[in-house]
mmCIF file of C-alpha atoms in Angstrom:
data_model
loop_
_atom_site.group_PDB
_atom_site.id
_atom_site.type_symbol
_atom_site.label_atom_id
_atom_site.label_comp_id
_atom_site.label_asym_id
_atom_site.label_seq_id
_atom_site.Cartn_x
_atom_site.Cartn_y
_atom_site.Cartn_z
ATOM 1 C CA UNK A 1 51.371 24.749 78.842
ATOM 2 C CA UNK A 2 51.237 20.904 79.750
ATOM 3 C CA UNK A 3 54.273 19.138 80.598
ATOM 4 C CA UNK A 4 55.138 15.554 80.395
ATOM 5 C CA UNK A 5 58.275 13.222 81.001
ATOM 6 C CA UNK A 6 58.334 12.003 77.491
ATOM 7 C CA UNK A 7 56.304 12.763 74.332
ATOM 8 C CA UNK A 8 55.814 10.120 71.769
ATOM 9 C CA UNK A 9 54.907 11.161 68.255
ATOM 10 C CA UNK A 10 53.285 8.599 66.185
ATOM 11 C CA UNK A 11 51.517 5.494 67.923
ATOM 12 C CA UNK A 12 51.816 2.913 65.242
ATOM 13 C CA UNK A 13 53.713 -0.273 65.799
ATOM 14 C CA UNK A 14 56.998 1.347 67.120
ATOM 15 C CA UNK A 15 55.456 4.348 68.843
ATOM 16 C CA UNK A 16 52.654 2.225 70.594
ATOM 17 C CA UNK A 17 55.431 0.000 71.705
ATOM 18 C CA UNK A 18 57.614 2.846 73.077
ATOM 19 C CA UNK A 19 54.737 4.508 74.916
ATOM 20 C CA UNK A 20 54.043 1.217 76.813
ATOM 21 C CA UNK A 21 57.887 0.621 77.716
ATOM 22 C CA UNK A 22 58.167 4.098 78.893
ATOM 23 C CA UNK A 23 55.256 4.051 80.864
ATOM 24 C CA UNK A 24 56.149 0.645 82.379
ATOM 25 C CA UNK A 25 59.384 2.408 83.606
ATOM 26 C CA UNK A 26 57.391 5.190 85.494
ATOM 27 C CA UNK A 27 57.562 7.811 82.978
ATOM 28 C CA UNK A 28 54.592 10.463 82.408
ATOM 29 C CA UNK A 29 54.033 9.761 78.806
ATOM 30 C CA UNK A 30 52.147 11.916 76.002
ATOM 31 C CA UNK A 31 51.242 10.015 73.161
ATOM 32 C CA UNK A 32 50.324 11.882 69.768
ATOM 33 C CA UNK A 33 48.691 10.176 66.731
ATOM 34 C CA UNK A 34 47.457 11.794 63.400
ATOM 35 C CA UNK A 35 44.862 9.064 62.989
ATOM 36 C CA UNK A 36 42.599 6.840 65.409
ATOM 37 C CA UNK A 37 44.038 3.789 67.371
ATOM 38 C CA UNK A 38 45.363 0.989 65.284
ATOM 39 C CA UNK A 39 44.517 2.512 62.096
ATOM 40 C CA UNK A 40 45.178 1.057 58.433
ATOM 41 C CA UNK A 41 46.613 4.098 56.834
ATOM 42 C CA UNK A 42 50.176 3.774 57.485
ATOM 43 C CA UNK A 43 52.210 0.475 58.030
ATOM 44 C CA UNK A 44 51.069 -1.282 61.026
ATOM 45 C CA UNK A 45 47.806 -3.128 59.540
ATOM 46 C CA UNK A 46 46.758 -5.956 57.247
ATOM 47 C CA UNK A 47 45.762 -8.624 59.656
ATOM 48 C CA UNK A 48 49.290 -10.256 59.763
ATOM 49 C CA UNK A 49 52.882 -9.668 59.447
ATOM 50 C CA UNK A 50 55.600 -12.520 58.926
ATOM 51 C CA UNK A 51 58.015 -13.108 61.963
ATOM 52 C CA UNK A 52 61.276 -15.259 61.445
ATOM 53 C CA UNK A 53 64.644 -15.858 63.047
ATOM 54 C CA UNK A 54 66.835 -16.936 60.099
ATOM 55 C CA UNK A 55 67.117 -13.384 58.814
ATOM 56 C CA UNK A 56 68.452 -13.122 55.307
ATOM 57 C CA UNK A 57 68.794 -9.229 55.525
ATOM 58 C CA UNK A 58 71.807 -9.448 57.837
ATOM 59 C CA UNK A 59 72.762 -11.850 60.682
ATOM 60 C CA UNK A 60 73.196 -8.880 62.977
ATOM 61 C CA UNK A 61 69.356 -8.852 63.279
ATOM 62 C CA UNK A 62 69.264 -12.246 64.894
ATOM 63 C CA UNK A 63 69.970 -11.163 68.625
ATOM 64 C CA UNK A 64 67.097 -8.552 68.320
ATOM 65 C CA UNK A 65 64.848 -11.228 67.097
ATOM 66 C CA UNK A 66 65.511 -13.656 69.846
ATOM 67 C CA UNK A 67 64.685 -10.916 72.268
ATOM 68 C CA UNK A 68 61.649 -9.904 70.307
ATOM 69 C CA UNK A 69 60.321 -13.495 70.599
ATOM 70 C CA UNK A 70 60.572 -13.141 74.374
ATOM 71 C CA UNK A 71 58.810 -9.912 74.479
ATOM 72 C CA UNK A 72 55.855 -10.867 71.889
ATOM 73 C CA UNK A 73 55.169 -13.769 74.512
ATOM 74 C CA UNK A 74 55.138 -11.307 77.401
ATOM 75 C CA UNK A 75 52.845 -8.721 75.608
ATOM 76 C CA UNK A 76 50.396 -11.544 74.613
ATOM 77 C CA UNK A 77 50.443 -12.550 78.360
ATOM 78 C CA UNK A 78 50.087 -9.135 79.715
ATOM 79 C CA UNK A 79 47.551 -7.911 77.272
ATOM 80 C CA UNK A 80 45.586 -11.159 77.068
ATOM 81 C CA UNK A 81 45.721 -11.129 73.427
ATOM 82 C CA UNK A 82 46.564 -13.768 70.834
ATOM 83 C CA UNK A 83 49.276 -11.841 69.028
ATOM 84 C CA UNK A 84 51.930 -14.392 67.499
ATOM 85 C CA UNK A 85 51.332 -17.783 65.853
ATOM 86 C CA UNK A 86 54.257 -19.992 64.803
ATOM 87 C CA UNK A 87 53.155 -21.851 61.550
ATOM 88 C CA UNK A 88 56.766 -22.749 60.341
ATOM 89 C CA UNK A 89 58.231 -20.897 57.340
ATOM 90 C CA UNK A 90 59.752 -21.492 54.082
ATOM 91 C CA UNK A 91 62.418 -19.343 52.567
ATOM 92 C CA UNK A 92 62.412 -20.325 49.005
ATOM 93 C CA UNK A 93 64.473 -19.762 45.904
ATOM 94 C CA UNK A 94 67.802 -20.960 44.099
ATOM 95 C CA UNK A 95 70.578 -22.108 46.688
ATOM 96 C CA UNK A 96 72.576 -18.786 45.858
ATOM 97 C CA UNK A 97 69.364 -16.506 46.135
ATOM 98 C CA UNK A 98 69.561 -13.868 48.725
ATOM 99 C CA UNK A 99 66.499 -15.095 50.423
ATOM 100 C CA UNK A 100 68.017 -18.655 50.787
ATOM 101 C CA UNK A 101 71.512 -18.157 51.218
ATOM 102 C CA UNK A 102 71.253 -15.229 53.629
ATOM 103 C CA UNK A 103 68.642 -17.141 55.728
ATOM 104 C CA UNK A 104 71.242 -20.128 55.765
ATOM 105 C CA UNK A 105 74.164 -17.869 56.704
ATOM 106 C CA UNK A 106 71.979 -16.404 59.637
ATOM 107 C CA UNK A 107 70.874 -19.720 60.940
ATOM 108 C CA UNK A 108 74.264 -21.234 60.870
ATOM 109 C CA UNK A 109 75.942 -18.085 62.423
ATOM 110 C CA UNK A 110 73.647 -18.214 65.362
ATOM 111 C CA UNK A 111 72.989 -22.018 65.604
ATOM 112 C CA UNK A 112 69.429 -21.673 64.869
ATOM 113 C CA UNK A 113 67.248 -24.797 64.299
ATOM 114 C CA UNK A 114 66.495 -25.108 60.426
ATOM 115 C CA UNK A 115 66.247 -27.794 57.721
ATOM 116 C CA UNK A 116 67.373 -27.243 54.142
ATOM 117 C CA UNK A 117 64.731 -28.950 51.665
ATOM 118 C CA UNK A 118 65.144 -29.731 47.837
ATOM 119 C CA UNK A 119 62.495 -29.174 45.429
ATOM 120 C CA UNK A 120 61.135 -32.776 45.838
ATOM 121 C CA UNK A 121 61.068 -32.614 49.657
ATOM 122 C CA UNK A 122 59.234 -29.104 49.218
ATOM 123 C CA UNK A 123 56.622 -30.609 47.019
ATOM 124 C CA UNK A 124 56.137 -33.729 49.338
ATOM 125 C CA UNK A 125 55.929 -31.788 52.696
ATOM 126 C CA UNK A 126 53.941 -28.724 51.270
ATOM 127 C CA UNK A 127 52.079 -29.884 48.396
ATOM 128 C CA UNK A 128 50.241 -26.358 47.622
ATOM 129 C CA UNK A 129 53.941 -25.362 46.404
ATOM 130 C CA UNK A 130 55.267 -25.847 42.741
ATOM 131 C CA UNK A 131 59.026 -25.088 42.922
ATOM 132 C CA UNK A 132 61.451 -25.688 39.987
ATOM 133 C CA UNK A 133 63.740 -28.685 40.073
ATOM 134 C CA UNK A 134 66.784 -26.219 40.875
ATOM 135 C CA UNK A 135 64.864 -24.391 43.738
ATOM 136 C CA UNK A 136 65.476 -25.177 47.530
ATOM 137 C CA UNK A 137 64.193 -23.879 50.836
ATOM 138 C CA UNK A 138 65.090 -23.138 54.428
ATOM 139 C CA UNK A 139 62.547 -24.409 56.611
ATOM 140 C CA UNK A 140 62.407 -22.668 60.078
ATOM 141 C CA UNK A 141 59.795 -24.148 62.555
ATOM 142 C CA UNK A 142 59.991 -21.056 64.480
ATOM 143 C CA UNK A 143 58.717 -18.647 61.805
ATOM 144 C CA UNK A 144 55.107 -17.579 61.833
ATOM 145 C CA UNK A 145 53.248 -14.417 61.980
ATOM 146 C CA UNK A 146 52.002 -11.644 64.338
ATOM 147 C CA UNK A 147 48.849 -9.626 64.171
ATOM 148 C CA UNK A 148 49.509 -5.819 63.748
ATOM 149 C CA UNK A 149 46.264 -4.316 64.592
ATOM 150 C CA UNK A 150 46.086 -6.409 67.681
ATOM 151 C CA UNK A 151 49.578 -5.582 68.708
ATOM 152 C CA UNK A 152 49.194 -2.012 68.409
ATOM 153 C CA UNK A 153 45.894 -2.146 70.389
ATOM 154 C CA UNK A 154 47.735 -4.279 73.143
ATOM 155 C CA UNK A 155 50.528 -1.710 73.625
ATOM 156 C CA UNK A 156 48.027 1.027 73.562
ATOM 157 C CA UNK A 157 45.844 -0.747 76.149
ATOM 158 C CA UNK A 158 48.709 -1.388 78.457
ATOM 159 C CA UNK A 159 50.335 2.051 78.194
ATOM 160 C CA UNK A 160 46.900 3.614 79.133
ATOM 161 C CA UNK A 161 46.633 1.169 82.097
ATOM 162 C CA UNK A 162 50.094 2.498 83.126
ATOM 163 C CA UNK A 163 49.021 5.977 82.988
ATOM 164 C CA UNK A 164 50.032 7.119 79.486
ATOM 165 C CA UNK A 165 47.848 9.995 78.088
ATOM 166 C CA UNK A 166 47.173 9.060 74.394
ATOM 167 C CA UNK A 167 45.527 11.545 71.862
ATOM 168 C CA UNK A 168 44.278 10.707 68.620
ATOM 169 C CA UNK A 169 43.618 12.566 65.525
ATOM 170 C CA UNK A 170 46.340 15.114 66.800
ATOM 171 C CA UNK A 171 49.189 15.320 64.384
ATOM 172 C CA UNK A 172 52.290 16.813 65.249
ATOM 173 C CA UNK A 173 52.785 20.121 63.329
ATOM 174 C CA UNK A 174 56.381 20.976 64.437
ATOM 175 C CA UNK A 175 58.737 20.118 67.186
ATOM 176 C CA UNK A 176 61.989 21.791 68.603
ATOM 177 C CA UNK A 177 64.442 20.799 71.036
ATOM 178 C CA UNK A 178 67.013 22.548 73.304
ATOM 179 C CA UNK A 179 68.975 22.087 76.586
ATOM 180 C CA UNK A 180 66.079 22.430 78.920
ATOM 181 C CA UNK A 181 63.605 20.010 76.943
ATOM 182 C CA UNK A 182 61.683 19.766 73.885
ATOM 183 C CA UNK A 183 58.422 21.461 72.722
ATOM 184 C CA UNK A 184 55.952 19.816 70.487
ATOM 185 C CA UNK A 185 53.025 21.895 68.686
ATOM 186 C CA UNK A 186 49.978 20.397 67.396
ATOM 187 C CA UNK A 187 46.491 22.292 66.041
ATOM 188 C CA UNK A 188 45.066 21.332 69.624
ATOM 189 C CA UNK A 189 47.925 22.954 71.685
ATOM 190 C CA UNK A 190 51.547 23.206 72.614
ATOM 191 C CA UNK A 191 53.427 20.657 75.125
ATOM 192 C CA UNK A 192 56.680 20.508 76.668
ATOM 193 C CA UNK A 193 58.683 17.407 78.006
ATOM 194 C CA UNK A 194 62.029 16.321 78.937
ATOM 195 C CA UNK A 195 62.440 14.018 75.904
ATOM 196 C CA UNK A 196 60.789 13.296 72.567
ATOM 197 C CA UNK A 197 60.424 10.049 70.851
ATOM 198 C CA UNK A 198 59.490 10.585 67.033
ATOM 199 C CA UNK A 199 58.068 7.192 65.347
ATOM 200 C CA UNK A 200 56.785 8.967 62.231
ATOM 201 C CA UNK A 201 56.396 6.054 59.808
ATOM 202 C CA UNK A 202 55.866 7.347 56.365
ATOM 203 C CA UNK A 203 55.770 10.890 57.644
ATOM 204 C CA UNK A 204 59.542 10.663 58.505
ATOM 205 C CA UNK A 205 60.534 12.937 55.649
ATOM 206 C CA UNK A 206 58.333 15.752 56.970
ATOM 207 C CA UNK A 207 59.056 15.464 60.605
ATOM 208 C CA UNK A 208 62.715 14.401 60.366
ATOM 209 C CA UNK A 209 63.938 16.483 57.540
ATOM 210 C CA UNK A 210 67.010 17.384 59.273
ATOM 211 C CA UNK A 211 68.026 14.020 60.216
ATOM 212 C CA UNK A 212 70.121 13.323 57.193
ATOM 213 C CA UNK A 213 68.704 10.103 55.910
ATOM 214 C CA UNK A 214 67.582 9.902 52.336
ATOM 215 C CA UNK A 215 64.303 8.056 52.943
ATOM 216 C CA UNK A 216 62.149 6.945 50.189
ATOM 217 C CA UNK A 217 58.266 6.040 50.651
ATOM 218 C CA UNK A 218 56.915 3.603 48.621
ATOM 219 C CA UNK A 219 53.149 2.300 47.889
ATOM 220 C CA UNK A 220 52.902 -1.433 48.385
ATOM 221 C CA UNK A 221 49.746 -3.719 48.063
ATOM 222 C CA UNK A 222 48.387 -6.571 50.121
ATOM 223 C CA UNK A 223 45.972 -8.963 48.296
ATOM 224 C CA UNK A 224 43.568 -11.496 49.447
ATOM 225 C CA UNK A 225 42.634 -14.487 47.246
ATOM 226 C CA UNK A 226 39.845 -17.102 47.698
ATOM 227 C CA UNK A 227 41.724 -20.386 46.833
ATOM 228 C CA UNK A 228 40.762 -22.647 44.204
ATOM 229 C CA UNK A 229 39.297 -25.661 46.287
ATOM 230 C CA UNK A 230 38.781 -23.789 49.496
ATOM 231 C CA UNK A 231 40.934 -22.517 52.375
ATOM 232 C CA UNK A 232 41.261 -25.766 54.389
ATOM 233 C CA UNK A 233 44.655 -26.724 52.654
ATOM 234 C CA UNK A 234 45.798 -23.183 53.767
ATOM 235 C CA UNK A 235 44.949 -23.586 57.282
ATOM 236 C CA UNK A 236 47.930 -22.761 59.825
ATOM 237 C CA UNK A 237 48.373 -26.494 60.704
ATOM 238 C CA UNK A 238 49.033 -27.336 57.185
ATOM 239 C CA UNK A 239 50.583 -24.335 55.549
ATOM 240 C CA UNK A 240 53.580 -22.172 56.633
ATOM 241 C CA UNK A 241 54.286 -18.710 55.956
ATOM 242 C CA UNK A 242 56.779 -18.255 53.084
ATOM 243 C CA UNK A 243 58.926 -15.829 51.262
ATOM 244 C CA UNK A 244 59.851 -16.980 47.631
ATOM 245 C CA UNK A 245 62.545 -15.211 45.387
ATOM 246 C CA UNK A 246 62.448 -15.803 41.885
ATOM 247 C CA UNK A 247 64.502 -14.071 39.030
ATOM 248 C CA UNK A 248 65.235 -11.355 38.757
ATOM 249 C CA UNK A 249 65.208 -11.095 42.479
ATOM 250 C CA UNK A 250 61.389 -10.702 42.796
ATOM 251 C CA UNK A 251 60.042 -11.844 46.159
ATOM 252 C CA UNK A 252 56.469 -12.861 46.750
ATOM 253 C CA UNK A 253 55.214 -13.812 50.238
ATOM 254 C CA UNK A 254 52.292 -15.456 51.695
ATOM 255 C CA UNK A 255 50.502 -16.452 54.876
ATOM 256 C CA UNK A 256 47.980 -19.291 55.907
ATOM 257 C CA UNK A 257 44.395 -18.765 55.964
ATOM 258 C CA UNK A 258 43.732 -17.254 59.569
ATOM 259 C CA UNK A 259 40.161 -16.493 59.754
ATOM 260 C CA UNK A 260 37.118 -17.627 58.009
ATOM 261 C CA UNK A 261 36.319 -18.645 54.396
ATOM 262 C CA UNK A 262 35.219 -15.124 53.486
ATOM 263 C CA UNK A 263 38.759 -13.660 54.633
ATOM 264 C CA UNK A 264 40.704 -15.638 52.080
ATOM 265 C CA UNK A 265 44.452 -16.148 52.018
ATOM 266 C CA UNK A 266 46.928 -13.140 51.815
ATOM 267 C CA UNK A 267 49.854 -12.758 49.487
ATOM 268 C CA UNK A 268 52.136 -9.766 48.468
ATOM 269 C CA UNK A 269 55.258 -8.667 46.522
ATOM 270 C CA UNK A 270 57.964 -7.681 48.839
ATOM 271 C CA UNK A 271 59.342 -4.193 47.986
ATOM 272 C CA UNK A 272 57.945 -4.009 44.529
ATOM 273 C CA UNK A 273 56.142 -0.608 44.844
ATOM 274 C CA UNK A 274 56.080 2.834 43.549
ATOM 275 C CA UNK A 275 57.323 6.061 44.956
ATOM 276 C CA UNK A 276 54.786 7.949 46.964
ATOM 277 C CA UNK A 277 54.276 10.187 49.776
ATOM 278 C CA UNK A 278 52.108 9.615 53.002
ATOM 279 C CA UNK A 279 49.900 12.249 51.998
ATOM 280 C CA UNK A 280 49.531 11.526 48.094
ATOM 281 C CA UNK A 281 49.310 7.577 48.171
ATOM 282 C CA UNK A 282 46.688 6.192 45.623
ATOM 283 C CA UNK A 283 44.877 3.917 47.757
ATOM 284 C CA UNK A 284 42.750 2.336 45.089
ATOM 285 C CA UNK A 285 43.514 -1.322 44.074
ATOM 286 C CA UNK A 286 44.275 -1.494 40.261
ATOM 287 C CA UNK A 287 43.154 -4.265 38.112
ATOM 288 C CA UNK A 288 46.483 -4.765 36.449
ATOM 289 C CA UNK A 289 48.089 -5.067 39.917
ATOM 290 C CA UNK A 290 45.753 -8.016 40.676
ATOM 291 C CA UNK A 291 46.585 -9.656 37.234
ATOM 292 C CA UNK A 292 50.278 -9.549 37.942
ATOM 293 C CA UNK A 293 50.372 -11.050 41.178
ATOM 294 C CA UNK A 294 47.674 -13.592 40.339
ATOM 295 C CA UNK A 295 49.915 -14.835 37.212
ATOM 296 C CA UNK A 296 52.969 -14.792 39.630
ATOM 297 C CA UNK A 297 50.988 -17.186 42.096
ATOM 298 C CA UNK A 298 49.766 -19.363 39.297
ATOM 299 C CA UNK A 299 53.322 -20.589 38.676
ATOM 300 C CA UNK A 300 54.207 -21.167 42.415
ATOM 301 C CA UNK A 301 51.017 -21.565 44.569
ATOM 302 C CA UNK A 302 48.377 -22.426 41.731
ATOM 303 C CA UNK A 303 45.794 -22.921 44.353
ATOM 304 C CA UNK A 304 46.180 -19.701 45.929
ATOM 305 C CA UNK A 305 45.289 -17.836 42.673
ATOM 306 C CA UNK A 306 41.812 -18.038 42.860
ATOM 307 C CA UNK A 307 39.188 -15.410 43.178
ATOM 308 C CA UNK A 308 40.191 -11.939 44.131
ATOM 309 C CA UNK A 309 38.664 -10.757 47.241
ATOM 310 C CA UNK A 310 40.217 -7.474 48.305
ATOM 311 C CA UNK A 311 43.451 -5.334 48.509
ATOM 312 C CA UNK A 312 45.000 -2.890 50.829
ATOM 313 C CA UNK A 313 47.798 -0.291 50.136
ATOM 314 C CA UNK A 314 50.411 -0.132 52.646
ATOM 315 C CA UNK A 315 53.356 2.322 53.163
ATOM 316 C CA UNK A 316 56.973 1.103 53.361
ATOM 317 C CA UNK A 317 59.654 3.886 54.315
ATOM 318 C CA UNK A 318 63.002 2.524 52.806
ATOM 319 C CA UNK A 319 66.596 3.439 53.518
ATOM 320 C CA UNK A 320 69.087 3.095 50.846
ATOM 321 C CA UNK A 321 70.650 0.050 52.504
ATOM 322 C CA UNK A 322 67.172 -1.182 53.809
ATOM 323 C CA UNK A 323 68.360 -1.284 57.570
ATOM 324 C CA UNK A 324 66.522 0.578 60.182
ATOM 325 C CA UNK A 325 67.272 3.812 61.823
ATOM 326 C CA UNK A 326 67.166 3.886 65.615
ATOM 327 C CA UNK A 327 69.143 6.336 67.708
ATOM 328 C CA UNK A 328 69.420 9.391 69.464
ATOM 329 C CA UNK A 329 68.963 12.226 67.182
ATOM 330 C CA UNK A 330 72.441 13.274 65.994
ATOM 331 C CA UNK A 331 71.972 16.906 66.595
ATOM 332 C CA UNK A 332 69.354 16.819 69.708
ATOM 333 C CA UNK A 333 70.227 14.537 72.578
ATOM 334 C CA UNK A 334 66.755 14.934 73.876
ATOM 335 C CA UNK A 335 65.181 13.380 70.721
ATOM 336 C CA UNK A 336 65.270 9.768 69.921
ATOM 337 C CA UNK A 337 64.103 8.533 66.398
ATOM 338 C CA UNK A 338 62.875 5.289 65.034
ATOM 339 C CA UNK A 339 62.105 5.124 61.263
ATOM 340 C CA UNK A 340 63.109 3.756 58.050
ATOM 341 C CA UNK A 341 61.958 -0.039 58.813
ATOM 342 C CA UNK A 342 61.988 -0.627 55.035
ATOM 343 C CA UNK A 343 59.140 -3.314 54.979
ATOM 344 C CA UNK A 344 60.594 -5.446 57.432
ATOM 345 C CA UNK A 345 60.348 -3.889 60.686
ATOM 346 C CA UNK A 346 57.172 -5.034 62.495
ATOM 347 C CA UNK A 347 58.631 -8.232 63.940
ATOM 348 C CA UNK A 348 60.624 -6.103 65.989
ATOM 349 C CA UNK A 349 57.955 -4.064 67.507
ATOM 350 C CA UNK A 350 58.433 -5.110 71.015
ATOM 351 C CA UNK A 351 62.128 -5.165 71.293
ATOM 352 C CA UNK A 352 62.224 -1.580 69.407
ATOM 353 C CA UNK A 353 59.979 -0.289 72.222
ATOM 354 C CA UNK A 354 62.445 -1.524 74.763
ATOM 355 C CA UNK A 355 65.445 -0.035 72.898
ATOM 356 C CA UNK A 356 63.705 3.247 72.640
ATOM 357 C CA UNK A 357 62.855 3.433 76.320
ATOM 358 C CA UNK A 358 66.691 2.510 77.038
ATOM 359 C CA UNK A 359 67.901 5.328 74.615
ATOM 360 C CA UNK A 360 65.587 7.951 76.372
ATOM 361 C CA UNK A 361 66.213 6.938 79.888
ATOM 362 C CA UNK A 362 70.010 6.266 79.755
ATOM 363 C CA UNK A 363 71.196 7.473 76.369
ATOM 364 C CA UNK A 364 72.215 3.846 75.552
ATOM 365 C CA UNK A 365 71.108 0.272 75.060
ATOM 366 C CA UNK A 366 72.684 -3.140 75.608
ATOM 367 C CA UNK A 367 71.128 -4.182 72.421
ATOM 368 C CA UNK A 368 73.181 -4.323 69.378
ATOM 369 C CA UNK A 369 72.065 -1.264 67.243
ATOM 370 C CA UNK A 370 75.205 -0.030 65.530
ATOM 371 C CA UNK A 371 73.711 -1.015 62.199
ATOM 372 C CA UNK A 372 71.079 1.596 62.626
ATOM 373 C CA UNK A 373 73.080 4.670 63.151
ATOM 374 C CA UNK A 374 71.713 7.485 60.971
ATOM 375 C CA UNK A 375 75.234 8.830 60.676
ATOM 376 C CA UNK A 376 76.426 5.704 58.628
ATOM 377 C CA UNK A 377 77.432 6.361 55.112
ATOM 378 C CA UNK A 378 74.847 6.969 52.598
#
């Protein structure tokens, strides 16, 4: 039976980062992934993910984001990949909306540079948007986007360079842990290690059934449109990322045009999906879904609601409070878990990898992760 220092189950955003950070600290790492490298069947794909610091979800995330930004730059430098682009970002809605008010509170709590814009100023500076007169925005210059597939690839490449053994198309069938180590079984074999890191994404309900966290997996859809009038007004030097909350709490988000004209511009609803499982998700894109988001964009970013180009499904794994789960497994001290990222986790990938390596090697981390305790009240 082959043995390692650490086995990492799942090599998407979080798992690939954990494998890299553990290998960088001299650990003999085995990584196991049910699909191929940087695949599009989980939650780490779609060409772009928003990154921001004025965090409306909770001010407690901000210190992690500040460290993540440092690590994004390091990962890009070490891998030679273009992973992060700062375009500026608009958090829009009424002044008392969660998106605006929560972002403002985080910015003020941590002294983050930002501007508050009224509707007239939004229209003047960013004419693609058509806010109502009672809507405002927090503008953050340090917001932007990261590239998920390139990020996963960069982590995997660096982990391999540092000696990690990565096996693809080899899903974990079961695992067990005891006082002398952990055992992981796949169809290809059985492996032993001193420690196990489980980053299962939407497969968490199966692999972490004993964790005690009521996780719900949702099907989400990302949409790409060819803007009316062409993509030039949507280029990153003219168009920021945005999250726009409208009644009754519906959030839509979007990106600038990143690539060629044929690639269009990406938009999506935030957390407006349907329950599913990772293995039964409907990956087709329905005509009525396209019609709904096109109608929504027509009243907010009219030029964006042009010809529909394509869509892609994505899996969110949600906790009831929408906060992450990152911790040593409450019942197994040799097992560390990272799951339940609830649709807003990818921007944290580099710092989560660092945290997981801390937890595996020392049982603790200097990063503030009390919010992510799986033993919290549900």
